[in-house]
PDB file of C-alpha atoms in Angstrom:
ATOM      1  CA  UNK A1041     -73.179  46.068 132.197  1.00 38.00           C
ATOM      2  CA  UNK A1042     -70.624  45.257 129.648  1.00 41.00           C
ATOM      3  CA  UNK A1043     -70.839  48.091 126.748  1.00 45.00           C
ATOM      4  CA  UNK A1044     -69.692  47.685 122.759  1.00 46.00           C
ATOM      5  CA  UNK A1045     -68.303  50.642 121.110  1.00 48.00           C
ATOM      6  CA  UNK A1046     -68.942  51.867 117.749  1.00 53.00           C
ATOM      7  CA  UNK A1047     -66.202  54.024 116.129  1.00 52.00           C
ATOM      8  CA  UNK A1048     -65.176  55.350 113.038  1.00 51.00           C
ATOM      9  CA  UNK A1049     -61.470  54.982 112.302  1.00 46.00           C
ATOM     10  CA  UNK A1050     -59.269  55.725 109.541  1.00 44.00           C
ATOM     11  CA  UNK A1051     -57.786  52.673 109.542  1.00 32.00           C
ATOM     12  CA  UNK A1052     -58.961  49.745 112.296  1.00 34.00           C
ATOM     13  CA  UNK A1053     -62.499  49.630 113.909  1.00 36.00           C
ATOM     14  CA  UNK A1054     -64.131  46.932 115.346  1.00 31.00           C
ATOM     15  CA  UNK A1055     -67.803  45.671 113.429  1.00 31.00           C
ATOM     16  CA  UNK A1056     -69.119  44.255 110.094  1.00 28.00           C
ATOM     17  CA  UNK A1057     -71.997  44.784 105.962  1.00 30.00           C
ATOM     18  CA  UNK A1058     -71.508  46.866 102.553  1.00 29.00           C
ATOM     19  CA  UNK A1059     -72.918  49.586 100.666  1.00 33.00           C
ATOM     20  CA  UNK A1060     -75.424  51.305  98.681  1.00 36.00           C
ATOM     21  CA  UNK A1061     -78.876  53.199  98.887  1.00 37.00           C
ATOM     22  CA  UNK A1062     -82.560  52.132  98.392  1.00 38.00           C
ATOM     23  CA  UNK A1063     -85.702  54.616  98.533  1.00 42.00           C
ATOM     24  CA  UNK A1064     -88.390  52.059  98.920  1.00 44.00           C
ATOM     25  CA  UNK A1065     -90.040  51.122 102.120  1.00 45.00           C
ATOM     26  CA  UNK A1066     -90.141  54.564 103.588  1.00 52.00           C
ATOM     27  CA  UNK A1067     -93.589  54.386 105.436  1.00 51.00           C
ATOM     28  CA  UNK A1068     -94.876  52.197 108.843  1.00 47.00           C
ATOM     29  CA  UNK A1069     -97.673  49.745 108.181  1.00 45.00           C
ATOM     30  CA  UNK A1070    -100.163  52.390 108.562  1.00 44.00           C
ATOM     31  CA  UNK A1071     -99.005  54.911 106.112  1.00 49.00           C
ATOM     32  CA  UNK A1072     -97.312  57.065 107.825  1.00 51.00           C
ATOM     33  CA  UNK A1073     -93.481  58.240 106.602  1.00 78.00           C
ATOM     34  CA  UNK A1074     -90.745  56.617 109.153  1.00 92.00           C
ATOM     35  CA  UNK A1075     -89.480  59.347 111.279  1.00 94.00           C
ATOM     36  CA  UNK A1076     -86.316  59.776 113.184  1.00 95.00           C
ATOM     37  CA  UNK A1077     -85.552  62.509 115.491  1.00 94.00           C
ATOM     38  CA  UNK A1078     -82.116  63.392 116.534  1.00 95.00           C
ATOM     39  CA  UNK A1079     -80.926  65.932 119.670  1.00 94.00           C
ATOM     40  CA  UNK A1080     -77.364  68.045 118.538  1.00 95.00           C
ATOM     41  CA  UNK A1081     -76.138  68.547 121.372  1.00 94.00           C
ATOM     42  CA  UNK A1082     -73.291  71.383 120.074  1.00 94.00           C
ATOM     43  CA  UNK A1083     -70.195  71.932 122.349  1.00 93.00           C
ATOM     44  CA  UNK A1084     -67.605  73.139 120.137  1.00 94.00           C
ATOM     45  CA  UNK A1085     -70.204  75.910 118.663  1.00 93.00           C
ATOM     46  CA  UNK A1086     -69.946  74.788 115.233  1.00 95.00           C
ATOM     47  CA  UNK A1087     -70.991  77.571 113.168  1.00 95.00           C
ATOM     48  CA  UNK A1088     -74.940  77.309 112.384  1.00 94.00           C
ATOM     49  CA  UNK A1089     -74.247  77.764 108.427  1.00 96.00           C
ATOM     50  CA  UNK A1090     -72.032  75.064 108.254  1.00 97.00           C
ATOM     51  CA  UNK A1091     -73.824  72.477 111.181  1.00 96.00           C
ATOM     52  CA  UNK A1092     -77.327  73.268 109.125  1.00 96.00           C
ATOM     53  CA  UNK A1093     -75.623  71.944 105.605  1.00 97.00           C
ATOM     54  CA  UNK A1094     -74.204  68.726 108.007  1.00 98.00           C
ATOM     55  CA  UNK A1095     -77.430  67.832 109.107  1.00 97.00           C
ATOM     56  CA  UNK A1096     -79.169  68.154 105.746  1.00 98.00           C
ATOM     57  CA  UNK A1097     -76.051  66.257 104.212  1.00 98.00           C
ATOM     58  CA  UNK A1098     -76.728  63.227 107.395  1.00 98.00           C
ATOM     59  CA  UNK A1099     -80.525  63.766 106.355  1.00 98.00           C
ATOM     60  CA  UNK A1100     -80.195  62.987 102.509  1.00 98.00           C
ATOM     61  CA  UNK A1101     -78.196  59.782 103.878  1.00 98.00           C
ATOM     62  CA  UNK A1102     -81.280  58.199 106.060  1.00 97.00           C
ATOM     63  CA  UNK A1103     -83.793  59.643 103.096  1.00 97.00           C
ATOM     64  CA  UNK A1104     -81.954  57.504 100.807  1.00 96.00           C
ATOM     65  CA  UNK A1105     -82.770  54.608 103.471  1.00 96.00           C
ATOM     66  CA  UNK A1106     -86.614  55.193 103.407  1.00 96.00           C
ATOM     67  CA  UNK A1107     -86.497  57.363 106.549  1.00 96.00           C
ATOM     68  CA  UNK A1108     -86.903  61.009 106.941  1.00 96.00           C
ATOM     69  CA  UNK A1109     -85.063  63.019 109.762  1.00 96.00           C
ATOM     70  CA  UNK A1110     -85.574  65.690 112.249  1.00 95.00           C
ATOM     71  CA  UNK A1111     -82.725  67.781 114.006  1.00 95.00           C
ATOM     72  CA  UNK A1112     -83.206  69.527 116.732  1.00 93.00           C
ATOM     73  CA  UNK A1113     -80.529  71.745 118.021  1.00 91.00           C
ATOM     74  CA  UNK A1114     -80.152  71.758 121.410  1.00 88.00           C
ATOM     75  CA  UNK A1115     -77.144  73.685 122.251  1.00 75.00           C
ATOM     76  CA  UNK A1116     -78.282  77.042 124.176  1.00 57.00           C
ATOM     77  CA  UNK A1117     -77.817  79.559 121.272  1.00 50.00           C
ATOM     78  CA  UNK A1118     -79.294  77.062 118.502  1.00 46.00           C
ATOM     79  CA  UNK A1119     -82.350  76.304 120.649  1.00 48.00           C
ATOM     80  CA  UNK A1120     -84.889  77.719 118.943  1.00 51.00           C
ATOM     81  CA  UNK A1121     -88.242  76.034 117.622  1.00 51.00           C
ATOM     82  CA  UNK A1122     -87.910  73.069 120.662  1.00 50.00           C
ATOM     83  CA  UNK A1123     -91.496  72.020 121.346  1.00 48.00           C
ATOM     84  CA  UNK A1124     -92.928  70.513 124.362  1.00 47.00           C
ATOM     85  CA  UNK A1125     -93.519  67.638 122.492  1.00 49.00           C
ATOM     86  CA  UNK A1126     -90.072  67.076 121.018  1.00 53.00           C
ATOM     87  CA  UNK A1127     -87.924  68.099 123.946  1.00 71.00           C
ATOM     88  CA  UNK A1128     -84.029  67.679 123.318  1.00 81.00           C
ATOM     89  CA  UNK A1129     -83.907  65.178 126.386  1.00 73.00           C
ATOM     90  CA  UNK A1130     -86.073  62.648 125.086  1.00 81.00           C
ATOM     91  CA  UNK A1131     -84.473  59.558 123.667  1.00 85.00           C
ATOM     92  CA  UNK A1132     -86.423  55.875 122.383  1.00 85.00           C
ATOM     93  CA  UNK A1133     -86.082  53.990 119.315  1.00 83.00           C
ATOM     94  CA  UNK A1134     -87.028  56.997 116.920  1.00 90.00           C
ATOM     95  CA  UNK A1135     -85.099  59.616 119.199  1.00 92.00           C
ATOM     96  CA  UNK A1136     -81.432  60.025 119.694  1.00 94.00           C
ATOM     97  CA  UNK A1137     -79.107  62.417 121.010  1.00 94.00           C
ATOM     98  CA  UNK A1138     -75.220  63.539 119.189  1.00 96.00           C
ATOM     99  CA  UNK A1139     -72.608  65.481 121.307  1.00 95.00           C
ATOM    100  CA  UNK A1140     -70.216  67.197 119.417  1.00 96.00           C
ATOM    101  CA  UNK A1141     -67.309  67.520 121.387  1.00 94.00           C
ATOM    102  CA  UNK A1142     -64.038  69.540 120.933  1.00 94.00           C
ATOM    103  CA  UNK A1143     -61.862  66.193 121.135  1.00 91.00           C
ATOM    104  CA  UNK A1144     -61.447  62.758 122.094  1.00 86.00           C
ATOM    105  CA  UNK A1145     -63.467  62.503 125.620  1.00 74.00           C
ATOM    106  CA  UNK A1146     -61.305  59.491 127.215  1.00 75.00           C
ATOM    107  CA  UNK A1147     -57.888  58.630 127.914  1.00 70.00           C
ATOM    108  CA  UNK A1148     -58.077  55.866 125.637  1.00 74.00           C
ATOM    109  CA  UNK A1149     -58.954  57.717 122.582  1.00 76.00           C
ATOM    110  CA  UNK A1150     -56.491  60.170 123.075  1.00 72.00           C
ATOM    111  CA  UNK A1151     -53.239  58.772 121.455  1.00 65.00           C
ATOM    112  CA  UNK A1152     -55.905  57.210 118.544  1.00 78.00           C
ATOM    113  CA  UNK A1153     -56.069  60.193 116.298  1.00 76.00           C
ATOM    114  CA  UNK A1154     -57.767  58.188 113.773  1.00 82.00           C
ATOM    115  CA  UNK A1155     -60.973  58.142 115.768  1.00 89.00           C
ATOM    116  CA  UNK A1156     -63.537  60.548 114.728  1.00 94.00           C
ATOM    117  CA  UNK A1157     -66.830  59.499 116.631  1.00 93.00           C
ATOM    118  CA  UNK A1158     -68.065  56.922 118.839  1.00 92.00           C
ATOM    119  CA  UNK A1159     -71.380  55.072 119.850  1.00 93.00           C
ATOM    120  CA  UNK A1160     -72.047  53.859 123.207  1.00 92.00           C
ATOM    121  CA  UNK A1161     -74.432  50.603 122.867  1.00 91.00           C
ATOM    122  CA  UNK A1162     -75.221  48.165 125.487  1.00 88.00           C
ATOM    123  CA  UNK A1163     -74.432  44.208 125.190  1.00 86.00           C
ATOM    124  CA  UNK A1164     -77.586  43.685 123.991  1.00 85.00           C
ATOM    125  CA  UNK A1165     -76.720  46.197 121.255  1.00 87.00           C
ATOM    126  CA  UNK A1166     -79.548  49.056 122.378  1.00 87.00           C
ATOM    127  CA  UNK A1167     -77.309  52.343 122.309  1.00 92.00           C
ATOM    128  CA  UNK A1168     -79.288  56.376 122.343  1.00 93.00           C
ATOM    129  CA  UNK A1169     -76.133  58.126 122.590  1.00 95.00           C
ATOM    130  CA  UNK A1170     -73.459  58.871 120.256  1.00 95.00           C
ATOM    131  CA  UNK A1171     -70.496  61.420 120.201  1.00 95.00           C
ATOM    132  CA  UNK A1172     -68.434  63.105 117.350  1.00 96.00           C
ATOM    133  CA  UNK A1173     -64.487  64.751 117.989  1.00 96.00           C
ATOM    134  CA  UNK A1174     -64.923  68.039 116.265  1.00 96.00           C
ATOM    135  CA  UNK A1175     -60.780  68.895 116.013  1.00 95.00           C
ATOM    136  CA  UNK A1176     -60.409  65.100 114.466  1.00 95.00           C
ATOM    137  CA  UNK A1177     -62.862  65.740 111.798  1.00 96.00           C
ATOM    138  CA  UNK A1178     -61.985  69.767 111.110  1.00 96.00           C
ATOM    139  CA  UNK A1179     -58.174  68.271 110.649  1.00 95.00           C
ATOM    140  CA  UNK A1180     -58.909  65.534 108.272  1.00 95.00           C
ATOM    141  CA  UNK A1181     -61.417  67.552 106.077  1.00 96.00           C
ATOM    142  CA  UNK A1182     -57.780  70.004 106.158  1.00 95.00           C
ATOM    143  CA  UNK A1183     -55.714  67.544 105.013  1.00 94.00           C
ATOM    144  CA  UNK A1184     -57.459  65.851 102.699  1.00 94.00           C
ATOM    145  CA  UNK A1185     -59.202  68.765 101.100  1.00 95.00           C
ATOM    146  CA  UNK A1186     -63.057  67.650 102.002  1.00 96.00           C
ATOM    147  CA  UNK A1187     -65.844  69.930 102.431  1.00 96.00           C
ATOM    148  CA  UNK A1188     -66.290  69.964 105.855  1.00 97.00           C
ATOM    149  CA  UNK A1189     -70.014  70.066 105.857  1.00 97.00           C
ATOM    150  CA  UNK A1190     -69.696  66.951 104.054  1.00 97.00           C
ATOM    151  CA  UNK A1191     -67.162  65.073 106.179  1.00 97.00           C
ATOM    152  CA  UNK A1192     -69.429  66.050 109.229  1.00 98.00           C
ATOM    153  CA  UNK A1193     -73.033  64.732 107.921  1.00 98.00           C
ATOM    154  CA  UNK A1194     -71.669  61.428 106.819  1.00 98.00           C
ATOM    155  CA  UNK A1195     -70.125  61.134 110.624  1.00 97.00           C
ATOM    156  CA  UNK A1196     -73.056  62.209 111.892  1.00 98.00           C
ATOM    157  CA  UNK A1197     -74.794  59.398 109.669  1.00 98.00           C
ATOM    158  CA  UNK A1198     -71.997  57.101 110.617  1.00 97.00           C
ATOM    159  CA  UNK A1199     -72.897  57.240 114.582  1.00 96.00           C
ATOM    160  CA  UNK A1200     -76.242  57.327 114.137  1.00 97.00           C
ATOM    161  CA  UNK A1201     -76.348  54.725 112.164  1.00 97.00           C
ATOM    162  CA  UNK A1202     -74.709  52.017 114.662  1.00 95.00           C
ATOM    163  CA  UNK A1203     -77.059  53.331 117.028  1.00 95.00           C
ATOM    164  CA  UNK A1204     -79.947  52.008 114.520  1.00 95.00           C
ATOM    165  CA  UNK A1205     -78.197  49.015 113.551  1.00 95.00           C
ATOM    166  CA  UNK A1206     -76.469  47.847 116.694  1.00 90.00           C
ATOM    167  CA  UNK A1207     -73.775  45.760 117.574  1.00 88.00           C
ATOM    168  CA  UNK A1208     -71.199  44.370 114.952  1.00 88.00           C
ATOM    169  CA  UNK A1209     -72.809  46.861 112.617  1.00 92.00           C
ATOM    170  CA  UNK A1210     -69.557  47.835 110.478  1.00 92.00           C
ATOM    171  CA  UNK A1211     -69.135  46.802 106.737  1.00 93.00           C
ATOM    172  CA  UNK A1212     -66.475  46.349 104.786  1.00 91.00           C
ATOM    173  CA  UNK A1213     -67.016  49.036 102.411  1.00 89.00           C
ATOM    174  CA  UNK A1214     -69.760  52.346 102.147  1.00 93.00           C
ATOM    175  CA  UNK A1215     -70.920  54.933 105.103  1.00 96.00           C
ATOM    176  CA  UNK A1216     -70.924  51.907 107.778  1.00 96.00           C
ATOM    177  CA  UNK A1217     -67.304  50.961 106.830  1.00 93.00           C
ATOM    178  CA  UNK A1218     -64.964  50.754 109.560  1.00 88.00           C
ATOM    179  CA  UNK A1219     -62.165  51.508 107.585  1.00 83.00           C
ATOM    180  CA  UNK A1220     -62.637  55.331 105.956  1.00 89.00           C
ATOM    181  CA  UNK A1221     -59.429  54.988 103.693  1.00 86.00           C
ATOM    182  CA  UNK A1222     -58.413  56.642 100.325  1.00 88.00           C
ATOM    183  CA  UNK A1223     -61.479  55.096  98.543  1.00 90.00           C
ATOM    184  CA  UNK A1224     -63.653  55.574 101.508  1.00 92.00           C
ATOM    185  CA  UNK A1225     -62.347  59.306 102.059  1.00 94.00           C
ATOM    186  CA  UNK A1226     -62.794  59.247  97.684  1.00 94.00           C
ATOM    187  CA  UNK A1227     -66.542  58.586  98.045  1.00 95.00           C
ATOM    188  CA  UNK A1228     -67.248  61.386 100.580  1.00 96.00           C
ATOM    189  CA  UNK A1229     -66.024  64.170  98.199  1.00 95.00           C
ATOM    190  CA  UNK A1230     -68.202  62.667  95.850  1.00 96.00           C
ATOM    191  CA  UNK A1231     -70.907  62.460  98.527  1.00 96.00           C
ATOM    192  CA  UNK A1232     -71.345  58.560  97.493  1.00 96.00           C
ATOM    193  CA  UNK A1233     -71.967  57.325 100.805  1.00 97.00           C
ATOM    194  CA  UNK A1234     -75.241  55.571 102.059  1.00 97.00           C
ATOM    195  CA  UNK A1235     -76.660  52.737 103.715  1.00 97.00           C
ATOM    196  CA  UNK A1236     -76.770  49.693 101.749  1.00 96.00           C
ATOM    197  CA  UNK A1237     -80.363  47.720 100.999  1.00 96.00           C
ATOM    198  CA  UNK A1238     -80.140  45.542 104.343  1.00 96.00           C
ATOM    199  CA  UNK A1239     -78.889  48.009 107.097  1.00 97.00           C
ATOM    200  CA  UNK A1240     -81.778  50.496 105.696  1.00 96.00           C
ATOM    201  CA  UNK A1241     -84.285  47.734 105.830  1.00 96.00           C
ATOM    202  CA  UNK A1242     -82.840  46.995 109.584  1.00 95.00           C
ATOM    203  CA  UNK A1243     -83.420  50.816 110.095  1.00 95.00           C
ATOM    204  CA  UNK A1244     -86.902  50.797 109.212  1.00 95.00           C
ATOM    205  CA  UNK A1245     -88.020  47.543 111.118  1.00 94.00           C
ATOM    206  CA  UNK A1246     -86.629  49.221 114.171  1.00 91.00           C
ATOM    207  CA  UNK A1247     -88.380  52.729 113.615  1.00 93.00           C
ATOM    208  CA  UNK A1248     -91.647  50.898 112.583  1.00 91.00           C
ATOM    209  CA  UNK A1249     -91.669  48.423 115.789  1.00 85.00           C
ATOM    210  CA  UNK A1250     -93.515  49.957 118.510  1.00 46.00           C
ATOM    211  CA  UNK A1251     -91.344  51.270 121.392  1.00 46.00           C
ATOM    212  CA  UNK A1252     -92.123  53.776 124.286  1.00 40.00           C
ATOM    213  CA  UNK A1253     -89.913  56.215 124.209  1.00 42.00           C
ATOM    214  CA  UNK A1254     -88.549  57.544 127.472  1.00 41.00           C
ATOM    215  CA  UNK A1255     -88.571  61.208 128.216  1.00 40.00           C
ATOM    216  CA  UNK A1256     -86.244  63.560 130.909  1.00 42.00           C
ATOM    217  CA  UNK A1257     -86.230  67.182 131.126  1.00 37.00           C
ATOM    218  CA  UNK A1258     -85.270  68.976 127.974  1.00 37.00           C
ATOM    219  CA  UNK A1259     -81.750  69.963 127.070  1.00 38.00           C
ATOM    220  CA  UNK A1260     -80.229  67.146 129.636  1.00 37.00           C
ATOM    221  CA  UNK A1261     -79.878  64.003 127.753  1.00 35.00           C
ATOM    222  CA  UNK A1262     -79.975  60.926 130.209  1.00 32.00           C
ATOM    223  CA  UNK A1263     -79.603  57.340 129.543  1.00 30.00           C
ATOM    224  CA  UNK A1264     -83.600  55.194 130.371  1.00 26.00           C
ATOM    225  CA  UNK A1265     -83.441  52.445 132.684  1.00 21.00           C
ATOM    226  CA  UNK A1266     -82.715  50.156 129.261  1.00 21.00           C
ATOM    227  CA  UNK A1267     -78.999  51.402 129.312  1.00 25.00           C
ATOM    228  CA  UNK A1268     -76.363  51.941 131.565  1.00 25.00           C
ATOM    229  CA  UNK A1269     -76.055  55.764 133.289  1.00 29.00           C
ATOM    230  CA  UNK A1270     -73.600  58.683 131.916  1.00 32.00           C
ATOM    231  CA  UNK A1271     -71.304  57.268 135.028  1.00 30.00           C
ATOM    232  CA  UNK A1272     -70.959  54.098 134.238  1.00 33.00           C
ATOM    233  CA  UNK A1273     -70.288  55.241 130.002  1.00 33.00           C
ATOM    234  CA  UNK A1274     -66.332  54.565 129.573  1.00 37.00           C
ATOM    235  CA  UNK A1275     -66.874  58.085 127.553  1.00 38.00           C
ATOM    236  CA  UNK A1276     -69.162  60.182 129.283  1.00 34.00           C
ATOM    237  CA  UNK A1277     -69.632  63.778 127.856  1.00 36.00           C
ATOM    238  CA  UNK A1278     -67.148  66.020 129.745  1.00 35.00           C
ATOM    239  CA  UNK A1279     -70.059  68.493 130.254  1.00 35.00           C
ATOM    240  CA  UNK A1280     -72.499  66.292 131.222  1.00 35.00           C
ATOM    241  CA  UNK A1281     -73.917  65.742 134.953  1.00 34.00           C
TER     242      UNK A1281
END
C-alpha cells in the first residue's frame, strides 16, 4: 500500500491551507465536548517539566480548534494514571500515538536536517501514527533562541494535525505550513500558531463521525487492519517490534 508522508521542514515539504483559530463548534451533536486522546510515546526521556508544558502548549492549539485533548504518557517512567479504558496502545479516529525519537529514523531523512517530524498516512489519507526528531527540534529552538517547550507543542500539533486532516494537508502559511521560515519560526515565539477556521472544522467532523476504534495491548502501539504494519512503514520506530 502506497503511503504519503507528512513532514515539517524548514524550508520544502510536500502538502497544502492557511491560518488562524476559531473556538466555536467544540461539542458532537449530542452535547458532549470533542475529545482527542493522544499516546507519547517518549524515547529520548524528555524531561517531564518541560514535555508537560509541550503538551499543554499542543493542547491550547486543538482548544483553539473546538477540541479538547488528552495525553497520556506512555513511556515506562511517565506511565502513571493509564487506565484500562484508555490504554496507550489503542489508536481510532479520536486516539493517536507520537514517538519522540532521538533523530531522524530513516536513511532518507538523514542528510535532511530540516525535517523535524513526520506522519505516516495511508493513500487514502487515514494515518494513527506520527513521529517527532528530538536533536532536530532541541538544535533549532538553540539557534534560533525559542522556548523549547514551545517549539515542541506546536510540532507536536503540527503531526497531529496531518494525522486529523490527511493527505495534502499543508498550508501556505500558520501551524500547518510546510514551510516554518523566519515568519513562521517569528510566530512560534509569539506562540501565534493555530489551525485556521476550515482545518478545525475538518478536525471536528472527523472526531464527531462515529468510528470504532481499534485496541492492542497497552504500551505497544500497532497499526489496525485500516493501515499498513510497522514493517511495511518506510520509518518504522527503531524501538518498535
Amino acid at each position: 500500500m502506497k503511503l504519503s508522508i507528512g513532514t515539517i521542514f524548514l524550508i520544502f515539504l510536500a502538502f497544502a491551507a492557511s491560518s488562524g483559530a476559531e473556538t466555536k463548534g467544540n461539542s458532537s451533536p449530542n452535547g458532549a465536548a470533542l475529545l482527542l486522546t493522544i499516546s507519547v510515546f517518549d524515547r529520548v526521556n524528555v524531561p517531564n517539566e518541560l514535555l508537560a508544558a509541550a503538551e499543554e502548549e499542543a493542547r491550547r492549539i486543538f482548544l483553539q480548534a473546538g477540541v479538547e485533548t488528552k495525553w497520556l504518557n506512555c513511556s515506562k517512567p511517565l506511565a502513571v494514571g493509564q487506565t484500562k479504558t484508555m490504554p496507550c496502545g489503542t489508536i481510532g479516529a479520536g486516539h493517536l500515538v507520537v514517538e519522540i525519537l532521538p533523530g531522524a529514523n530513516s536513511q532518507r531523512l538523514l542528510f535532511h536536517l530540516e525535517v523535524l517530524g513526520t506522519a505516516t498516512l495511508t493513500d487514502k489519507g487515514q494515518g494513527f501514527y506520527c513521529y517527532l526528531f528530538y536533536d532536530r527540534i532541541e538544535r533549532l529552538a538553540g539557534e534560533r533562541r525559542l522556548l523549547k517547550p514551545i517549539l515542541l507543542g506546536d510540532v507536536l500539533a503540527h503531526e497531529t494535525g496531518h494525522l486529523m486532516l490527511g493527505s495534502n494537508s499543508h498550508s501556505p502559511t500558520g501551524l500547518m505550513s510546510g514551510k516554518w521560515n523566519g515568519n513562521g519560526l517569528r510566530r512560534v515565539s509569539q506562540r501565534g500558531m493555530f489551525f485556521d477556521s476550515s482545518e478545525s472544522r475538518i478536525i471536528r467532523q472527523r472526531l464527531n463521525a462515529s468510528r470504532t476504534h481499534v485496541e492492542t495491548s497497552p504500551g505497544q502501539p500497532r497499526v489496525s487492519a485500516a493501515v499498513p504494519s510497522p514493517s511495511k512503514v518506510p520509518i518504522p520506530s527503531p524501538k518498535r517490534n
